[in-house]
Coordinates of C-alpha atoms in Angstrom, one line a residue:
Chain A
M1 CA -0.9 17.9 -5.1
T2 CA -2.6 20.0 -7.6
F3 CA -1.5 21.1 -11.5
N4 CA 0.3 23.9 -12.2
V5 CA -2.6 26.2 -12.7
S6 CA -6.3 26.5 -11.7
D7 CA -9.2 25.5 -13.1
V8 CA -7.9 23.1 -15.2
K9 CA -10.7 21.3 -17.7
P10 CA -11.3 17.6 -16.4
L11 CA -9.9 14.9 -18.6
I12 CA -13.4 13.3 -18.6
N13 CA -15.6 16.4 -18.3
D14 CA -19.2 15.5 -17.3
E15 CA -21.4 15.9 -14.5
F16 CA -19.4 12.8 -12.9
T17 CA -16.1 14.4 -12.4
G18 CA -14.6 12.7 -9.2
E19 CA -17.0 10.3 -9.0
P20 CA -16.3 7.2 -11.4
T21 CA -18.8 5.0 -9.8
K22 CA -21.7 7.0 -10.4
R23 CA -20.9 7.9 -13.8
A24 CA -20.4 3.7 -14.4
L25 CA -23.7 3.2 -12.6
Q26 CA -25.4 5.8 -15.1
Y27 CA -23.9 3.8 -17.9
I28 CA -25.1 0.4 -17.0
S29 CA -28.5 1.5 -15.9
N30 CA -28.8 3.3 -19.4
Q31 CA -27.8 0.0 -21.2
R32 CA -30.1 -2.2 -18.8
A33 CA -33.1 0.0 -19.8
S34 CA -32.4 -0.4 -23.3
G35 CA -33.0 -4.0 -22.8
M36 CA -29.4 -5.1 -22.2
P37 CA -28.7 -7.9 -19.6
V38 CA -25.9 -7.0 -17.1
V39 CA -23.2 -9.3 -15.9
G40 CA -21.5 -8.3 -12.5
L41 CA -17.6 -9.0 -12.1
Y42 CA -15.2 -9.0 -9.7
C43 CA -12.1 -9.7 -11.4
G44 CA -9.9 -8.5 -14.4
Y45 CA -9.8 -12.4 -15.6
A46 CA -13.4 -12.0 -16.7
P47 CA -13.6 -12.0 -20.6
L48 CA -15.2 -8.9 -21.3
E49 CA -15.2 -9.7 -25.1
V50 CA -17.5 -12.9 -24.6
I51 CA -19.8 -10.9 -22.2
R52 CA -20.3 -8.2 -25.0
A53 CA -20.8 -10.7 -27.8
V54 CA -23.5 -12.3 -26.0
G55 CA -25.0 -8.8 -25.8
A56 CA -24.6 -8.1 -22.3
V57 CA -23.1 -5.3 -20.3
P58 CA -20.3 -5.8 -17.5
A59 CA -20.5 -4.1 -14.4
I60 CA -17.5 -4.0 -11.8
L61 CA -19.2 -4.7 -8.6
C62 CA -18.3 -3.1 -5.2
A63 CA -15.3 -4.3 -3.1
F64 CA -13.5 -1.3 -2.3
A65 CA -15.2 0.2 1.0
D66 CA -14.9 -0.3 4.8
K67 CA -18.3 0.5 5.6
P68 CA -20.1 -2.9 4.9
I69 CA -16.8 -5.0 6.5
P70 CA -18.5 -5.0 10.0
A71 CA -21.7 -6.7 8.3
A72 CA -19.3 -9.2 6.6
E73 CA -17.6 -9.8 9.5
E74 CA -20.6 -11.1 11.4
V75 CA -20.2 -14.2 9.3
L76 CA -16.6 -13.9 7.8
P77 CA -13.4 -14.3 9.5
A78 CA -11.9 -10.8 10.8
N79 CA -8.4 -11.8 9.4
L80 CA -9.4 -12.2 5.8
C81 CA -8.6 -9.9 2.8
P82 CA -10.5 -6.4 2.9
L83 CA -11.8 -6.8 -0.5
I84 CA -13.4 -10.3 0.3
K85 CA -15.1 -8.7 3.3
S86 CA -16.1 -5.7 1.5
S87 CA -17.5 -7.7 -1.5
Y88 CA -19.8 -9.9 0.9
G89 CA -20.8 -7.0 2.8
Y90 CA -22.1 -5.0 0.4
I91 CA -24.1 -8.3 -1.0
I92 CA -25.4 -9.2 2.5
T93 CA -26.5 -5.6 3.4
D94 CA -27.8 -4.9 -0.2
T95 CA -26.2 -1.7 -1.0
C96 CA -24.0 -2.4 -4.2
P97 CA -26.1 -0.7 -6.8
F98 CA -24.1 -2.6 -9.5
F99 CA -25.1 -6.1 -8.0
G100 CA -28.9 -4.7 -7.9
L101 CA -28.7 -4.4 -11.6
S102 CA -26.9 -7.7 -12.4
D103 CA -28.8 -10.3 -14.0
A104 CA -25.9 -12.8 -13.4
V105 CA -22.4 -13.0 -11.9
V106 CA -18.9 -14.1 -13.3
A107 CA -16.8 -15.5 -10.9
E108 CA -12.9 -16.9 -10.8
T109 CA -11.0 -19.1 -8.8
T110 CA -8.3 -16.5 -8.3
C111 CA -7.9 -17.2 -4.1
D112 CA -9.2 -19.2 -1.5
G113 CA -10.9 -16.8 0.1
K114 CA -12.9 -15.4 -2.9
K115 CA -13.7 -19.0 -4.0
K116 CA -15.5 -19.6 -0.4
M117 CA -17.2 -16.3 -0.4
F118 CA -18.5 -16.8 -3.9
E119 CA -20.3 -20.2 -2.2
L120 CA -21.9 -17.4 0.0
I121 CA -23.4 -15.3 -2.3
S122 CA -24.2 -18.0 -5.0
S123 CA -27.7 -18.1 -4.0
H124 CA -28.2 -14.3 -4.5
R125 CA -28.1 -14.2 -8.5
P126 CA -27.4 -16.9 -11.1
M127 CA -23.5 -17.3 -10.8
F128 CA -20.9 -19.0 -12.9
V129 CA -17.5 -19.6 -11.3
M130 CA -14.4 -20.1 -13.7
D131 CA -11.7 -22.3 -12.7
L132 CA -8.6 -20.4 -13.6
P133 CA -5.5 -22.1 -14.0
Q134 CA -2.6 -21.0 -12.1
L135 CA 0.0 -22.6 -14.0
P136 CA -0.5 -20.3 -17.0
D137 CA 2.7 -21.5 -19.0
E138 CA 1.7 -25.0 -18.8
A139 CA 0.5 -26.7 -22.3
E140 CA -3.1 -27.2 -21.1
A141 CA -3.4 -24.0 -19.4
R142 CA -4.8 -22.3 -22.3
S143 CA -7.1 -25.0 -23.8
N144 CA -8.5 -25.6 -20.2
W145 CA -9.3 -21.8 -20.0
A146 CA -10.7 -21.9 -23.5
T147 CA -12.8 -24.3 -22.1
M148 CA -13.7 -22.6 -19.3
I149 CA -14.5 -19.4 -21.4
S150 CA -17.0 -21.5 -23.7
K151 CA -18.5 -22.7 -20.9
L152 CA -19.1 -19.2 -19.5
K153 CA -20.6 -18.2 -23.1
G154 CA -22.9 -21.1 -22.8
F155 CA -24.0 -20.2 -19.4
L156 CA -24.7 -16.7 -20.4
E157 CA -26.5 -17.7 -23.4
N158 CA -28.8 -19.8 -21.2
T159 CA -29.5 -17.4 -18.5
F160 CA -30.3 -14.8 -21.2
G161 CA -31.9 -16.4 -24.0
T162 CA -29.5 -14.7 -26.3
S163 CA -26.4 -16.0 -28.7
G164 CA -23.3 -14.9 -29.4
T165 CA -21.0 -16.1 -32.5
S166 CA -17.2 -16.3 -33.1
E167 CA -17.7 -13.2 -35.4
G168 CA -19.1 -11.4 -32.7
I169 CA -16.2 -12.2 -30.2
E170 CA -13.7 -11.5 -33.2
A171 CA -15.2 -8.1 -33.3
E172 CA -15.3 -7.7 -29.7
I173 CA -11.3 -8.4 -29.8
Q174 CA -10.9 -5.7 -32.4
A175 CA -12.8 -3.4 -30.5
T176 CA -11.0 -4.0 -27.3
N177 CA -7.5 -3.4 -29.0
I178 CA -8.9 0.0 -30.4
K179 CA -9.7 0.9 -26.7
N180 CA -6.7 -0.3 -25.4
R181 CA -4.4 1.5 -28.0
L182 CA -6.3 4.7 -27.3
I183 CA -5.8 4.5 -23.4
R184 CA -2.0 3.5 -24.1
R185 CA -2.1 7.0 -25.9
V186 CA -3.5 8.6 -23.0
Y187 CA -0.8 7.2 -20.7
E188 CA 1.7 8.8 -22.8
Y189 CA 0.9 11.9 -21.4
A190 CA 1.4 10.4 -17.9
E191 CA 4.8 9.3 -18.9
K192 CA 5.8 13.0 -19.6
K193 CA 7.9 14.7 -17.0
P194 CA 6.1 16.1 -15.1
P195 CA 2.9 14.2 -16.2
L196 CA -0.1 16.2 -17.9
L197 CA -3.0 14.2 -15.6
S198 CA -3.5 13.3 -12.1
W199 CA -3.8 9.4 -10.7
Q200 CA -7.7 10.4 -10.2
E201 CA -8.2 10.9 -13.9
L202 CA -6.0 7.7 -14.7
Y203 CA -8.4 5.8 -12.3
E204 CA -11.6 7.5 -13.5
L205 CA -10.5 6.3 -17.0
S206 CA -9.7 2.9 -16.2
Y207 CA -13.1 2.6 -14.3
L208 CA -15.3 3.7 -17.0
A209 CA -13.1 1.9 -19.9
Q210 CA -13.5 -1.7 -18.2
V211 CA -17.6 -1.1 -18.4
A212 CA -18.1 1.0 -21.8
T213 CA -17.9 -0.4 -25.2
T214 CA -15.3 1.3 -27.6
E215 CA -18.2 2.6 -29.7
H216 CA -19.6 4.9 -26.6
L217 CA -15.9 6.0 -25.7
L218 CA -14.8 7.1 -28.8
P219 CA -16.6 10.4 -28.8
I220 CA -15.3 10.6 -25.1
F221 CA -11.7 9.6 -26.2
K222 CA -11.8 12.7 -28.7
E223 CA -12.5 15.1 -26.2
I224 CA -10.1 13.6 -23.8
F225 CA -7.1 14.4 -26.7
E226 CA -8.3 17.8 -27.0
T227 CA -8.3 18.4 -23.5
I228 CA -4.9 16.8 -23.1
E229 CA -3.2 18.6 -25.9
E230 CA -4.5 21.8 -24.8
R231 CA -2.7 21.1 -21.6
D232 CA 0.3 20.3 -23.8
D233 CA 0.1 23.5 -25.5
K234 CA -0.6 25.7 -22.5
G235 CA 2.3 24.0 -20.6
I236 CA -0.2 22.6 -17.9
Y237 CA 1.1 19.7 -15.9
Y238 CA 0.3 18.1 -12.8
G239 CA 2.6 18.2 -9.4
S240 CA 5.9 19.9 -10.1
P241 CA 9.1 18.7 -12.1
S242 CA 11.1 18.0 -8.8
S243 CA 8.0 15.7 -7.6
P244 CA 9.4 12.3 -7.1
R245 CA 7.6 9.9 -9.2
V246 CA 6.0 7.3 -7.7
L247 CA 4.9 3.8 -9.2
V248 CA 2.3 1.8 -7.2
T249 CA 2.1 -2.3 -7.7
G250 CA 0.4 -4.9 -5.9
C251 CA -3.2 -5.8 -5.0
P252 CA -6.0 -3.9 -6.8
V253 CA -6.7 -0.3 -5.4
G254 CA -10.0 1.6 -5.4
G255 CA -12.3 3.5 -2.9
D256 CA -11.0 3.6 0.7
S257 CA -7.7 1.8 -0.2
T258 CA -6.9 5.2 -2.4
K259 CA -5.6 6.5 0.8
V260 CA -2.2 5.5 -0.3
Y261 CA -2.3 7.3 -3.2
R262 CA -3.3 10.1 -1.2
I263 CA -0.7 9.9 1.3
I264 CA 1.8 9.5 -1.5
E265 CA 0.6 12.9 -2.7
E266 CA 0.7 14.6 0.8
A267 CA 3.9 13.7 1.0
G268 CA 5.2 15.3 -2.2
G269 CA 5.2 12.3 -4.4
I270 CA 3.4 11.9 -8.0
V271 CA 1.5 8.7 -8.7
V272 CA 2.3 8.1 -12.4
A273 CA 1.6 4.8 -12.8
M274 CA -0.9 2.3 -11.4
D275 CA 0.5 -1.3 -12.0
A276 CA -2.8 -3.2 -11.0
C277 CA -5.9 -4.6 -12.2
S278 CA -7.8 -1.3 -11.1
G279 CA -5.7 0.7 -12.7
M280 CA -3.6 0.1 -15.8
K281 CA -3.1 -3.7 -16.3
P282 CA -6.0 -4.3 -18.3
F283 CA -5.2 -2.1 -21.0
L284 CA -1.3 -2.6 -21.6
S285 CA -1.7 -5.3 -24.3
D286 CA -3.5 -6.4 -27.3
I287 CA -5.7 -9.4 -27.9
E288 CA -4.4 -11.1 -31.0
E289 CA -6.7 -10.7 -34.2
K290 CA -7.9 -13.0 -36.8
T291 CA -6.7 -16.1 -35.4
G292 CA -9.7 -17.9 -36.6
D293 CA -10.2 -19.1 -33.0
P294 CA -11.4 -16.1 -31.0
I295 CA -11.8 -17.9 -27.9
G296 CA -8.4 -19.4 -27.6
A297 CA -7.1 -15.8 -28.3
V298 CA -9.0 -14.1 -25.6
A299 CA -8.1 -17.1 -23.4
Q300 CA -4.5 -16.3 -24.0
H301 CA -4.8 -12.7 -23.4
Y302 CA -6.4 -13.3 -20.0
L303 CA -4.0 -16.1 -18.9
E304 CA -1.4 -13.4 -19.5
I305 CA -2.6 -11.1 -16.8
P306 CA 0.2 -11.3 -14.0
C307 CA -1.7 -11.7 -10.8
S308 CA 0.0 -13.0 -8.3
C309 CA -2.4 -16.0 -7.7
M310 CA -0.5 -17.3 -10.9
T311 CA 3.0 -19.3 -10.2
P312 CA 5.6 -19.0 -11.1
N313 CA 4.4 -15.3 -12.0
T314 CA 7.6 -14.4 -13.9
R315 CA 5.4 -12.1 -16.2
R316 CA 4.9 -10.1 -13.5
L317 CA 8.4 -9.0 -13.5
T318 CA 8.6 -8.7 -17.1
E319 CA 5.5 -6.5 -17.3
L320 CA 6.8 -4.4 -14.5
D321 CA 10.0 -3.7 -16.3
K322 CA 8.0 -2.5 -19.5
V323 CA 6.1 -0.1 -16.9
I324 CA 9.1 1.2 -15.2
D325 CA 10.9 1.7 -18.5
R326 CA 7.6 4.0 -19.7
F327 CA 6.7 5.8 -16.4
Q328 CA 10.5 6.5 -15.2
P329 CA 9.4 6.2 -11.5
D330 CA 11.7 7.3 -8.8
A331 CA 10.3 4.8 -6.2
I332 CA 8.3 2.0 -6.3
V333 CA 5.4 1.4 -3.6
E334 CA 3.5 -1.8 -3.3
V335 CA -0.1 -2.3 -1.9
V336 CA -0.6 -5.5 -0.4
L337 CA -4.1 -5.8 1.1
H338 CA -4.2 -7.9 4.5
A339 CA -4.4 -11.4 4.5
C340 CA -3.6 -11.5 0.4
H341 CA -0.7 -13.9 0.9
S342 CA 0.4 -14.2 -2.6
Y343 CA 1.1 -10.7 -3.3
N344 CA 2.4 -10.4 0.1
I345 CA 4.8 -13.2 -0.3
E346 CA 5.7 -12.2 -4.2
A347 CA 6.5 -8.7 -2.5
Y348 CA 9.8 -10.3 -1.8
K349 CA 10.8 -10.8 -5.5
I350 CA 9.5 -7.5 -6.4
M351 CA 11.4 -5.9 -4.0
T352 CA 14.5 -7.6 -5.0
H353 CA 14.0 -7.2 -8.7
V354 CA 13.0 -3.7 -8.5
K355 CA 16.3 -3.0 -6.1
E356 CA 18.9 -5.1 -8.1
K357 CA 17.4 -4.5 -11.9
H358 CA 16.4 -0.7 -11.6
N359 CA 18.1 0.4 -8.3
L360 CA 14.9 1.9 -7.2
P361 CA 14.0 2.5 -3.5
Y362 CA 11.1 0.1 -2.7
L363 CA 8.3 0.1 0.1
K364 CA 5.9 -2.4 0.9
I365 CA 2.7 -1.2 2.5
V366 CA 0.3 -3.9 4.2
T367 CA -3.1 -2.1 4.6
D368 CA -7.0 -2.6 4.8
Y369 CA -9.7 -0.2 4.1
S370 CA -9.6 1.5 7.6
E371 CA -8.3 5.2 8.3
G372 CA -6.6 3.8 11.5
D373 CA -3.0 3.2 10.0
V374 CA -2.9 6.4 7.7
E375 CA -0.4 8.1 9.8
Q376 CA 2.1 5.0 10.2
I377 CA 1.9 4.7 6.4
R378 CA 2.5 8.4 6.1
T379 CA 5.7 8.0 8.2
R380 CA 6.9 5.1 5.9
V381 CA 5.9 6.8 2.7
E382 CA 7.8 10.0 3.7
A383 CA 11.0 8.1 4.8
L384 CA 10.8 6.8 1.2
L385 CA 10.5 10.0 -0.4
E386 CA 13.2 11.5 1.7
S387 CA 15.5 8.7 0.6
I388 CA 15.4 9.6 -3.0
Chain B
M1 CA 23.8 29.4 14.3
R2 CA 21.7 27.4 16.7
I3 CA 19.6 24.5 15.0
A4 CA 17.1 22.9 17.3
G5 CA 14.8 19.7 16.5
I6 CA 11.8 18.5 18.2
D7 CA 10.6 14.9 18.1
I8 CA 6.9 14.4 19.1
G9 CA 7.0 10.9 20.1
S10 CA 3.8 8.7 21.4
R11 CA 5.4 8.8 25.0
T12 CA 7.7 11.4 25.2
V13 CA 8.6 14.9 23.3
K14 CA 12.3 15.4 22.9
L15 CA 13.8 18.8 22.0
A16 CA 17.6 19.0 20.8
V17 CA 19.7 22.3 20.3
L18 CA 23.0 22.1 18.6
E19 CA 25.3 25.0 18.0
D20 CA 28.9 24.4 16.1
G21 CA 28.3 20.6 15.8
Q22 CA 27.7 20.5 19.8
L23 CA 24.6 19.3 21.4
I24 CA 24.1 22.6 23.6
L25 CA 20.6 21.5 25.1
S26 CA 18.7 18.3 25.4
R27 CA 15.3 18.3 27.1
N28 CA 12.5 15.8 27.3
T29 CA 8.8 15.5 28.9
M30 CA 6.3 12.6 28.9
T31 CA 3.4 13.4 26.0
S32 CA 0.2 14.6 27.1
Y33 CA -3.3 14.5 25.5
N34 CA -2.2 17.9 24.2
P35 CA 1.1 17.0 22.4
L36 CA 1.3 20.7 21.2
A37 CA 0.9 22.6 24.4
T38 CA 3.5 19.9 25.7
A39 CA 5.9 21.0 22.8
Q40 CA 5.4 24.8 23.5
E41 CA 6.2 24.0 27.1
L42 CA 9.3 22.1 26.3
M43 CA 10.7 24.5 24.0
G44 CA 9.6 27.5 26.5
D45 CA 12.9 29.6 26.8
A46 CA 15.2 27.7 24.5
V47 CA 17.1 29.8 21.8
F48 CA 17.4 28.7 18.4
D49 CA 17.5 30.0 14.8
V50 CA 15.7 27.2 12.8
I51 CA 13.9 24.0 13.9
T52 CA 12.8 21.0 12.1
A53 CA 10.1 18.8 13.8
T54 CA 10.0 14.6 13.4
G55 CA 7.7 12.2 15.3
Y56 CA 4.0 11.5 15.1
G57 CA 3.2 14.8 16.1
R58 CA 5.4 16.5 13.3
H59 CA 2.6 17.7 11.2
L60 CA 0.8 19.2 14.2
I61 CA 3.6 21.1 14.9
K62 CA 4.2 22.1 11.4
G63 CA 0.7 23.8 11.4
H64 CA 1.9 26.1 14.3
L65 CA 5.6 26.7 13.6
D66 CA 5.6 26.6 10.0
C67 CA 8.7 24.6 10.3
P68 CA 9.9 21.9 8.0
V69 CA 9.2 18.1 9.0
I70 CA 11.1 14.8 8.4
S71 CA 10.2 11.3 9.3
E72 CA 11.2 9.7 12.2
I73 CA 13.2 7.2 10.1
T74 CA 15.3 9.9 8.4
A75 CA 15.6 11.5 11.7
F76 CA 17.0 8.6 13.3
A77 CA 19.4 7.6 10.5
R78 CA 21.1 11.2 10.6
G79 CA 20.8 11.4 14.3
A80 CA 22.7 8.4 15.0
R81 CA 25.6 9.4 12.8
F82 CA 26.0 12.1 15.0
F83 CA 26.6 10.0 17.9
S84 CA 28.3 7.0 16.2
S85 CA 30.0 8.4 12.6
D86 CA 30.3 5.3 10.9
C87 CA 27.4 3.3 12.4
R88 CA 25.2 1.5 9.5
S89 CA 22.6 -0.5 11.2
I90 CA 20.2 1.1 13.8
L91 CA 17.6 -0.3 16.0
D92 CA 15.2 2.1 17.8
I93 CA 12.7 1.1 20.1
G94 CA 10.3 3.9 20.9
G95 CA 6.8 4.2 22.8
Q96 CA 4.7 2.6 20.1
D97 CA 7.1 1.8 17.1
T98 CA 10.1 -0.3 16.4
K99 CA 12.2 0.9 13.6
A100 CA 15.4 -1.2 11.9
I101 CA 17.4 1.0 9.6
S102 CA 20.4 0.3 7.8
L103 CA 22.5 3.2 5.8
D104 CA 25.1 2.9 3.4
Q105 CA 28.9 4.0 4.1
E106 CA 28.1 7.8 3.5
G107 CA 25.0 7.5 6.0
N108 CA 22.3 7.4 3.2
L109 CA 19.4 5.6 4.1
R110 CA 19.7 2.2 2.6
K111 CA 16.3 0.1 3.9
F112 CA 14.1 0.5 6.7
E113 CA 11.3 -2.0 8.3
M114 CA 8.9 -0.9 11.1
N115 CA 6.5 -3.2 13.2
D116 CA 2.9 -3.0 12.0
K117 CA 0.2 -0.4 13.3
C118 CA -0.1 -1.9 16.8
A119 CA 2.3 -1.4 19.3
A120 CA 3.2 -5.2 20.2
G121 CA 7.0 -5.4 21.5
T122 CA 7.3 -1.8 21.9
G123 CA 8.3 0.4 24.8
R124 CA 4.4 0.6 25.5
F125 CA 4.3 -3.3 25.9
L126 CA 7.3 -3.3 28.4
E127 CA 5.5 -1.0 30.4
V128 CA 2.4 -2.9 30.7
M129 CA 4.0 -6.2 31.2
A130 CA 6.1 -4.3 34.0
T131 CA 2.9 -3.0 35.6
A132 CA 1.2 -6.8 35.3
L133 CA 3.9 -8.2 37.1
G134 CA 4.4 -5.3 39.6
F135 CA 7.7 -4.1 38.9
T136 CA 9.2 -0.5 38.1
I137 CA 10.7 -0.2 34.7
E138 CA 13.8 -0.4 36.4
E139 CA 13.2 -3.4 38.5
F140 CA 11.9 -5.0 35.4
S141 CA 15.0 -4.9 33.6
K142 CA 17.1 -6.3 36.7
A143 CA 14.6 -9.0 37.4
G144 CA 15.1 -10.2 33.4
L145 CA 18.7 -10.0 33.9
S146 CA 19.1 -12.1 37.3
A147 CA 16.7 -14.9 35.9
G148 CA 18.5 -18.3 35.5
K149 CA 16.1 -19.1 32.9
A150 CA 12.9 -17.7 31.0
V151 CA 9.3 -18.8 31.1
K152 CA 8.3 -18.5 27.2
I153 CA 6.1 -16.0 26.1
N154 CA 4.3 -16.6 23.0
S155 CA 3.0 -13.0 22.3
T156 CA 3.9 -9.7 21.7
C157 CA 0.8 -8.3 21.6
T158 CA 0.3 -5.9 24.4
V159 CA -3.4 -7.2 25.3
F160 CA -2.7 -11.1 24.6
A161 CA 0.7 -11.1 26.4
E162 CA -0.6 -9.6 29.6
S163 CA -3.6 -12.3 29.6
E164 CA -0.8 -15.0 29.3
V165 CA 1.1 -13.2 32.2
V166 CA -1.9 -13.5 34.4
S167 CA -2.2 -17.1 33.2
L168 CA 1.4 -18.1 34.2
T169 CA 1.7 -16.3 37.6
A170 CA -1.6 -17.8 38.5
Q171 CA 0.2 -21.0 37.7
G172 CA 2.9 -20.0 39.8
A173 CA 5.8 -19.0 37.4
A174 CA 8.8 -17.3 39.0
R175 CA 8.2 -13.6 38.5
D176 CA 11.8 -12.8 37.2
E177 CA 11.5 -15.9 34.8
V178 CA 8.5 -14.3 33.5
A179 CA 10.3 -11.2 33.1
L180 CA 13.1 -12.5 31.1
G181 CA 10.7 -14.4 29.0
I182 CA 9.2 -11.0 28.2
H183 CA 12.3 -9.4 27.4
K184 CA 13.4 -12.3 25.2
A185 CA 9.8 -12.0 23.2
I186 CA 10.6 -8.4 22.5
V187 CA 13.9 -9.0 21.4
S188 CA 13.1 -11.5 19.4
R189 CA 10.3 -9.3 17.4
S190 CA 13.0 -6.8 17.0
I191 CA 15.6 -9.2 15.6
G192 CA 13.0 -10.2 13.0
L193 CA 12.7 -6.7 11.9
L194 CA 16.4 -5.9 12.4
K195 CA 17.7 -9.3 10.0
K196 CA 15.8 -7.5 7.4
V197 CA 18.3 -4.6 7.0
A198 CA 21.2 -4.7 9.1
V199 CA 24.5 -5.0 8.1
P200 CA 27.8 -6.6 10.1
G201 CA 29.3 -4.8 12.4
E202 CA 28.0 -2.6 15.6
I203 CA 24.3 -2.3 16.1
F204 CA 23.2 1.5 16.9
F205 CA 20.3 1.1 19.4
A206 CA 18.0 4.1 20.5
G207 CA 14.8 5.2 21.6
G208 CA 13.6 4.6 25.3
V209 CA 13.8 0.9 25.5
A210 CA 17.8 1.1 25.0
Y211 CA 17.9 2.2 28.5
N212 CA 16.7 -1.0 29.3
D213 CA 20.2 -3.2 29.9
C214 CA 18.1 -6.6 29.8
V215 CA 17.2 -6.0 26.2
R216 CA 20.5 -4.7 25.3
V217 CA 22.5 -7.7 26.3
L218 CA 19.9 -10.2 24.8
L219 CA 20.0 -8.3 21.6
E220 CA 23.8 -8.4 21.5
K221 CA 23.8 -12.4 22.2
E222 CA 21.1 -13.2 19.8
M223 CA 22.4 -10.8 17.1
G224 CA 26.0 -11.9 17.7
Q225 CA 26.9 -8.2 16.8
P226 CA 28.1 -5.4 19.2
V227 CA 25.3 -3.0 20.4
F228 CA 25.8 0.4 21.0
V229 CA 23.8 2.6 23.4
P230 CA 24.5 6.7 23.1
S231 CA 24.4 8.5 26.4
D232 CA 21.0 10.0 25.8
P233 CA 19.3 7.2 23.4
Q234 CA 16.1 9.0 23.5
I235 CA 17.5 12.4 21.9
V236 CA 18.8 10.7 18.7
G237 CA 15.6 11.8 17.0
A238 CA 15.6 15.2 17.9
V239 CA 19.2 15.7 17.0
G240 CA 18.7 14.1 13.6
A241 CA 15.6 16.6 13.2
A242 CA 18.1 19.4 14.0
L243 CA 20.6 18.3 11.9
S244 CA 18.4 18.4 8.9
S245 CA 17.9 22.1 9.6
L246 CA 20.8 22.9 8.2

């Protein structure tokens, strides 16, 4: 799948086009060189505003490549989620540059595999494991999670010898909201039929926006909007007006598992929305401002992330409805990583919901990071798109 | 106009040519390490105006013939309707895939399920199991049908099941009872897929495994629905591909 004209100026036009990890690595290295401590993260539940308020820079740790999995399987069971195996493999083979730069690691009890994997890597870096409430609508959930976030703040302050204030967290909340609104403005161009940007560009933007501050992103956004408005003026679009629009939901997708996006496009579809923590989920809502309790506001915001570890995860359906309404997909593809039981089981609810409420064709793909199932996935995806 | 379809499967390559709504040519041969050459040989002197490819080798053929391709799922959905004009539930057990498909009244694809990437419970599985028991494929099916009771086989993984069969025969289990157990295992796995999609009424059974009477009989019994096997169950995908050339 390509743009309708050649030589389209990339959305983020720098020397790292097509290499979001290298761009993030350079950003984090520069921040660290200026004296900022680095906090390694594995998950969207890590409260970025608090990490920034204590003067640290967040880094998304490596978890998306097949390469370190054989090393991981010397210790971990083979029938475990590839994201967990990959994360662990990167640490024991010392090949994750972001981990190399990290002064501390924040982890969350999202699933059993991650919890136990964190125990195995806890000796490598100062680590704080956050006990994530998994019944988010219970009355205690918010206060328990706020307590965890306060404890995290204390851990980071002790580890780095810095301090964060309520005002600082409030300022970060407001900065996040500005960033998220700008990103949602970019998404408006993915809503267009046909879209004005590719999934690679959306993916690169998500990747950078999770680590960079709003202040540093503002000039990049200025250029992004110039580029995209120019595309609009010149009638440049991605795919074709007849390409089926595909919304991909489910587990985080990155690195080697972007094979699914690639296959969808090779089969003639366009990925217009990525409903996952690796895609659009972190940016779709705002954090409440000026509550007088910024930690409470942050706690509320993150608890609302509809990960399948939550139960009953009704918010996943209501959020999915909004994403479907915005991006107008012709089909839904759900990516489930091997042995991710919660997404795999929840997939049944998603399938039923999108078929009954939206009358959309749905395909669940259970996969890992290897290339071994590409042709099998292709057959299913082609059949899905042929059925539209 | 003569329309053709070629289905390059994992075990066999099939060619169908239709004219005026009639199947006028049907050929099949074993897939080799060079499926392109096999397909070209199979097409040989066949005369047709347009051709569409399906099956695992479809993109390989597309690169050489510059012809359209469709997925096996769509091909079976269309092909099944050629042989049974009102069928709505389809089971195809091929060499390395099992597909369960349901159609709406008009014949549009409604739902489909496929086995995972391994060949568990497929035609290849039956071949390996028959060999492990010293049967030809035909003898294997007959042995299953004649057995009074079945020895339970727990695995449909070709590798695990083979070692399970070796253990059972080493313990003195009767060969035909093991054969029935294997057939039950493959049927039970197929039903797992079929129940996710099937609608009441006749089940259209296609693919090479549909030649196996023991599988058909067990399927009918377990599903409680009539099972229809077309005269040439292997050609269904190629016919579906041909029909989509129109």
